JSON list of C-alpha atoms in Angstrom, two decimals:
[
{"chain": "A", "resi": 18, "resn": "UNK", "atom": "CA", "xyz": [-33.18, -27.59, -0.15]},
{"chain": "A", "resi": 19, "resn": "UNK", "atom": "CA", "xyz": [-34.37, -31.75, -1.03]},
{"chain": "A", "resi": 20, "resn": "UNK", "atom": "CA", "xyz": [-32.11, -31.66, 1.82]},
{"chain": "A", "resi": 21, "resn": "UNK", "atom": "CA", "xyz": [-33.28, -29.92, 4.70]},
{"chain": "A", "resi": 22, "resn": "UNK", "atom": "CA", "xyz": [-36.63, -30.88, 4.13]},
{"chain": "A", "resi": 23, "resn": "UNK", "atom": "CA", "xyz": [-35.33, -34.66, 4.72]},
{"chain": "A", "resi": 24, "resn": "UNK", "atom": "CA", "xyz": [-33.39, -33.20, 7.75]},
{"chain": "A", "resi": 25, "resn": "UNK", "atom": "CA", "xyz": [-37.04, -31.69, 8.83]},
{"chain": "A", "resi": 26, "resn": "UNK", "atom": "CA", "xyz": [-38.76, -35.06, 8.18]},
{"chain": "A", "resi": 27, "resn": "UNK", "atom": "CA", "xyz": [-36.20, -36.58, 10.27]},
{"chain": "A", "resi": 28, "resn": "UNK", "atom": "CA", "xyz": [-36.25, -34.64, 13.26]},
{"chain": "A", "resi": 29, "resn": "UNK", "atom": "CA", "xyz": [-40.42, -34.65, 12.70]},
{"chain": "A", "resi": 30, "resn": "UNK", "atom": "CA", "xyz": [-40.38, -38.39, 13.16]},
{"chain": "A", "resi": 31, "resn": "UNK", "atom": "CA", "xyz": [-37.44, -38.87, 15.52]},
{"chain": "A", "resi": 32, "resn": "UNK", "atom": "CA", "xyz": [-39.81, -36.83, 17.99]},
{"chain": "A", "resi": 33, "resn": "UNK", "atom": "CA", "xyz": [-43.17, -38.77, 17.17]},
{"chain": "A", "resi": 34, "resn": "UNK", "atom": "CA", "xyz": [-44.39, -35.36, 15.50]},
{"chain": "A", "resi": 35, "resn": "UNK", "atom": "CA", "xyz": [-44.89, -37.28, 12.33]},
{"chain": "A", "resi": 36, "resn": "UNK", "atom": "CA", "xyz": [-44.62, -40.56, 9.60]},
{"chain": "A", "resi": 37, "resn": "UNK", "atom": "CA", "xyz": [-41.90, -41.29, 7.89]},
{"chain": "A", "resi": 38, "resn": "UNK", "atom": "CA", "xyz": [-43.03, -40.33, 4.48]},
{"chain": "A", "resi": 39, "resn": "UNK", "atom": "CA", "xyz": [-40.59, -38.22, 2.70]},
{"chain": "A", "resi": 40, "resn": "UNK", "atom": "CA", "xyz": [-41.68, -34.53, 2.22]},
{"chain": "A", "resi": 41, "resn": "UNK", "atom": "CA", "xyz": [-41.95, -33.24, -1.34]},
{"chain": "A", "resi": 42, "resn": "UNK", "atom": "CA", "xyz": [-39.03, -30.69, -2.29]},
{"chain": "A", "resi": 43, "resn": "UNK", "atom": "CA", "xyz": [-41.13, -29.09, -4.16]},
{"chain": "A", "resi": 44, "resn": "UNK", "atom": "CA", "xyz": [-43.25, -28.04, -1.25]},
{"chain": "A", "resi": 45, "resn": "UNK", "atom": "CA", "xyz": [-40.40, -26.12, 0.86]},
{"chain": "A", "resi": 46, "resn": "UNK", "atom": "CA", "xyz": [-40.42, -22.71, 1.17]},
{"chain": "A", "resi": 47, "resn": "UNK", "atom": "CA", "xyz": [-38.47, -21.08, -1.15]},
{"chain": "A", "resi": 48, "resn": "UNK", "atom": "CA", "xyz": [-35.94, -18.75, 0.46]},
{"chain": "A", "resi": 49, "resn": "UNK", "atom": "CA", "xyz": [-36.75, -15.23, 0.10]},
{"chain": "A", "resi": 50, "resn": "UNK", "atom": "CA", "xyz": [-33.40, -13.07, -1.25]},
{"chain": "A", "resi": 51, "resn": "UNK", "atom": "CA", "xyz": [-33.05, -9.97, 0.06]},
{"chain": "A", "resi": 52, "resn": "UNK", "atom": "CA", "xyz": [-32.08, -6.86, -1.94]},
{"chain": "A", "resi": 53, "resn": "UNK", "atom": "CA", "xyz": [-28.43, -5.84, -1.29]},
{"chain": "A", "resi": 54, "resn": "UNK", "atom": "CA", "xyz": [-28.41, -2.13, -1.38]},
{"chain": "A", "resi": 55, "resn": "UNK", "atom": "CA", "xyz": [-25.67, 0.11, 0.22]},
{"chain": "A", "resi": 56, "resn": "UNK", "atom": "CA", "xyz": [-24.06, -0.25, 3.28]},
{"chain": "A", "resi": 57, "resn": "UNK", "atom": "CA", "xyz": [-24.84, 0.79, 6.28]},
{"chain": "A", "resi": 58, "resn": "UNK", "atom": "CA", "xyz": [-23.54, 3.76, 7.50]},
{"chain": "A", "resi": 59, "resn": "UNK", "atom": "CA", "xyz": [-21.46, 3.84, 10.04]},
{"chain": "A", "resi": 60, "resn": "UNK", "atom": "CA", "xyz": [-23.08, 5.28, 13.28]},
{"chain": "A", "resi": 61, "resn": "UNK", "atom": "CA", "xyz": [-19.49, 6.17, 15.03]},
{"chain": "A", "resi": 62, "resn": "UNK", "atom": "CA", "xyz": [-17.65, 8.91, 13.31]},
{"chain": "A", "resi": 63, "resn": "UNK", "atom": "CA", "xyz": [-14.32, 8.33, 11.51]},
{"chain": "A", "resi": 64, "resn": "UNK", "atom": "CA", "xyz": [-11.95, 10.21, 13.29]},
{"chain": "A", "resi": 65, "resn": "UNK", "atom": "CA", "xyz": [-10.04, 12.68, 10.42]},
{"chain": "A", "resi": 66, "resn": "UNK", "atom": "CA", "xyz": [-6.22, 10.93, 11.00]},
{"chain": "A", "resi": 67, "resn": "UNK", "atom": "CA", "xyz": [-8.13, 7.39, 9.39]},
{"chain": "A", "resi": 68, "resn": "UNK", "atom": "CA", "xyz": [-10.05, 8.60, 7.33]},
{"chain": "A", "resi": 69, "resn": "UNK", "atom": "CA", "xyz": [-9.15, 7.00, 3.78]},
{"chain": "A", "resi": 70, "resn": "UNK", "atom": "CA", "xyz": [-6.84, 4.79, 5.45]},
{"chain": "A", "resi": 71, "resn": "UNK", "atom": "CA", "xyz": [-6.64, 0.61, 6.02]},
{"chain": "A", "resi": 72, "resn": "UNK", "atom": "CA", "xyz": [-5.85, -1.41, 8.37]},
{"chain": "A", "resi": 73, "resn": "UNK", "atom": "CA", "xyz": [-3.00, -3.23, 7.58]},
{"chain": "A", "resi": 74, "resn": "UNK", "atom": "CA", "xyz": [-2.52, -6.01, 10.46]},
{"chain": "A", "resi": 75, "resn": "UNK", "atom": "CA", "xyz": [-0.80, -9.38, 11.17]},
{"chain": "A", "resi": 76, "resn": "UNK", "atom": "CA", "xyz": [-0.11, -11.90, 13.76]},
{"chain": "A", "resi": 77, "resn": "UNK", "atom": "CA", "xyz": [3.57, -12.37, 14.19]},
{"chain": "A", "resi": 78, "resn": "UNK", "atom": "CA", "xyz": [6.40, -13.34, 17.02]},
{"chain": "A", "resi": 79, "resn": "UNK", "atom": "CA", "xyz": [7.63, -10.43, 19.30]},
{"chain": "A", "resi": 80, "resn": "UNK", "atom": "CA", "xyz": [11.09, -10.71, 18.01]},
{"chain": "A", "resi": 81, "resn": "UNK", "atom": "CA", "xyz": [9.75, -8.78, 15.14]},
{"chain": "A", "resi": 82, "resn": "UNK", "atom": "CA", "xyz": [8.39, -5.50, 17.17]},
{"chain": "A", "resi": 83, "resn": "UNK", "atom": "CA", "xyz": [11.84, -5.94, 19.29]},
{"chain": "A", "resi": 84, "resn": "UNK", "atom": "CA", "xyz": [13.56, -5.32, 15.56]},
{"chain": "A", "resi": 85, "resn": "UNK", "atom": "CA", "xyz": [11.02, -2.33, 14.30]},
{"chain": "A", "resi": 86, "resn": "UNK", "atom": "CA", "xyz": [11.30, -1.28, 18.22]},
{"chain": "A", "resi": 87, "resn": "UNK", "atom": "CA", "xyz": [15.96, -1.14, 18.02]},
{"chain": "A", "resi": 88, "resn": "UNK", "atom": "CA", "xyz": [15.17, 0.74, 14.22]},
{"chain": "A", "resi": 89, "resn": "UNK", "atom": "CA", "xyz": [12.83, 3.26, 15.76]},
{"chain": "A", "resi": 90, "resn": "UNK", "atom": "CA", "xyz": [15.33, 4.21, 18.59]},
{"chain": "A", "resi": 91, "resn": "UNK", "atom": "CA", "xyz": [17.76, 4.79, 15.96]},
{"chain": "A", "resi": 92, "resn": "UNK", "atom": "CA", "xyz": [15.02, 7.03, 14.36]},
{"chain": "A", "resi": 93, "resn": "UNK", "atom": "CA", "xyz": [12.92, 8.62, 17.28]},
{"chain": "A", "resi": 94, "resn": "UNK", "atom": "CA", "xyz": [11.59, 11.24, 14.24]},
{"chain": "A", "resi": 95, "resn": "UNK", "atom": "CA", "xyz": [9.58, 8.40, 12.65]},
{"chain": "A", "resi": 96, "resn": "UNK", "atom": "CA", "xyz": [6.07, 6.69, 14.20]},
{"chain": "A", "resi": 97, "resn": "UNK", "atom": "CA", "xyz": [6.32, 3.51, 13.74]},
{"chain": "A", "resi": 98, "resn": "UNK", "atom": "CA", "xyz": [4.08, 4.10, 11.28]},
{"chain": "A", "resi": 99, "resn": "UNK", "atom": "CA", "xyz": [5.76, 5.35, 9.20]},
{"chain": "A", "resi": 100, "resn": "UNK", "atom": "CA", "xyz": [9.30, 2.48, 9.70]},
{"chain": "A", "resi": 101, "resn": "UNK", "atom": "CA", "xyz": [6.37, -0.13, 8.41]},
{"chain": "A", "resi": 102, "resn": "UNK", "atom": "CA", "xyz": [5.00, 1.93, 5.61]},
{"chain": "A", "resi": 103, "resn": "UNK", "atom": "CA", "xyz": [8.95, 2.24, 4.89]},
{"chain": "A", "resi": 104, "resn": "UNK", "atom": "CA", "xyz": [9.17, -1.31, 5.13]},
{"chain": "A", "resi": 105, "resn": "UNK", "atom": "CA", "xyz": [5.57, -2.17, 2.87]},
{"chain": "A", "resi": 106, "resn": "UNK", "atom": "CA", "xyz": [6.92, -0.04, 0.38]},
{"chain": "A", "resi": 107, "resn": "UNK", "atom": "CA", "xyz": [10.61, -2.34, 0.45]},
{"chain": "A", "resi": 108, "resn": "UNK", "atom": "CA", "xyz": [9.25, -5.33, -0.38]},
{"chain": "A", "resi": 109, "resn": "UNK", "atom": "CA", "xyz": [6.83, -3.57, -3.19]},
{"chain": "A", "resi": 110, "resn": "UNK", "atom": "CA", "xyz": [9.81, -2.80, -5.02]},
{"chain": "A", "resi": 111, "resn": "UNK", "atom": "CA", "xyz": [11.79, -5.98, -4.33]},
{"chain": "A", "resi": 112, "resn": "UNK", "atom": "CA", "xyz": [8.53, -7.43, -6.04]},
{"chain": "A", "resi": 113, "resn": "UNK", "atom": "CA", "xyz": [8.08, -5.13, -8.48]},
{"chain": "A", "resi": 114, "resn": "UNK", "atom": "CA", "xyz": [4.76, -3.07, -7.97]},
{"chain": "A", "resi": 115, "resn": "UNK", "atom": "CA", "xyz": [3.68, 0.06, -6.93]},
{"chain": "A", "resi": 116, "resn": "UNK", "atom": "CA", "xyz": [5.35, 1.95, -4.30]},
{"chain": "A", "resi": 117, "resn": "UNK", "atom": "CA", "xyz": [2.85, 4.28, -2.58]},
{"chain": "A", "resi": 118, "resn": "UNK", "atom": "CA", "xyz": [3.99, 7.33, -1.61]},
{"chain": "A", "resi": 119, "resn": "UNK", "atom": "CA", "xyz": [2.08, 9.79, 1.09]}
]
């Protein structure tokens, strides 16, 4: 807080509101810590299909999207979400971490 008091003093001096006296850091107010409670509840309801799920996104070059759409064209019965879940499980297997089954 001493740094903040020094900055405030410099502002006061430069604006002509105060003298060049250095403020005592012990005079500075201590910051109040707000008690942390539970997360606020969202006002918008979560769609049933998204309950208990997490969004995983990445900004990748367009060729990634083209390739996954080509796979989707070969497997029209699978959604993009199904294909991405399969790709993640393949990655998890490669690195020997638990896979996820739905």
